[in-house]
Coordinates of C-alpha atoms in Angstrom, one line a residue:
M1 CA -20.2 -3.2 24.4
Y2 CA -16.5 -3.5 25.4
L3 CA -15.9 -6.1 22.7
K4 CA -17.5 -3.8 20.1
L5 CA -15.2 -0.9 21.2
V6 CA -12.1 -3.2 21.0
M7 CA -13.1 -4.3 17.5
Q8 CA -13.7 -0.8 16.3
K9 CA -10.3 0.2 17.8
K10 CA -8.6 -2.8 16.1
Y11 CA -10.1 -1.9 12.7
A12 CA -9.2 1.7 13.1
I13 CA -5.6 0.8 13.8
E14 CA -5.6 -1.6 10.8
D15 CA -7.1 1.1 8.6
A16 CA -4.4 3.5 9.7
A17 CA -1.7 1.0 8.9
Q18 CA -3.3 0.4 5.4
E19 CA -3.5 4.1 4.9
F20 CA 0.1 4.5 5.9
L21 CA 1.2 1.8 3.4
R22 CA -1.0 3.4 0.7
A23 CA 0.6 6.8 1.3
M24 CA 4.1 5.3 1.2
A25 CA 3.3 3.5 -2.0
G26 CA 2.0 6.8 -3.5
F27 CA 5.1 8.6 -2.2
I28 CA 7.4 6.0 -3.8
N29 CA 5.5 6.1 -7.1
H30 CA 5.7 9.9 -7.3
T31 CA 9.3 10.4 -6.1
G32 CA 10.9 7.0 -6.7
W33 CA 12.2 7.6 -10.2
Y34 CA 13.3 11.2 -9.6
V35 CA 15.1 10.2 -6.4
Y36 CA 16.7 7.2 -8.2
K37 CA 18.1 9.5 -10.9
K38 CA 19.2 12.2 -8.4
K39 CA 20.1 10.7 -5.1
K40 CA 20.8 7.0 -4.7
D41 CA 21.0 7.2 -0.9
M42 CA 17.4 8.3 -0.7
I43 CA 16.3 4.9 -2.0
D44 CA 17.5 3.3 1.2
W45 CA 15.3 5.6 3.2
I46 CA 12.2 4.8 1.1
F47 CA 13.0 1.1 1.4
I48 CA 13.4 1.4 5.2
F49 CA 10.1 3.2 5.5
S50 CA 8.2 0.7 3.4
I51 CA 9.7 -2.2 5.4
L52 CA 8.7 -0.4 8.6
G53 CA 5.2 0.0 7.3
I54 CA 4.9 -3.7 6.5
I55 CA 6.3 -4.7 9.9
F56 CA 3.9 -2.3 11.6
T57 CA 1.0 -3.9 9.7
F58 CA 2.0 -7.4 10.6
I59 CA 2.4 -6.4 14.3
V60 CA -1.1 -4.9 14.3
R61 CA -2.6 -8.0 12.6
S62 CA -0.9 -10.5 14.9
R63 CA -2.1 -8.7 18.1
G64 CA -5.7 -8.9 16.9

């Protein structure tokens, strides 16, 4: 029972990480070009957020 709960929790966190990455990818696709044309410094923020998302995913995976 406990193991099942842990597994569900782990997968829920992984799904959240995947969802976060998907949302970030969508955000980059929608705003990336416009931001690139208008504000070059915003690119750094998008890059940082995507890196954070990837790192977060790796941390979640390695703990499991």
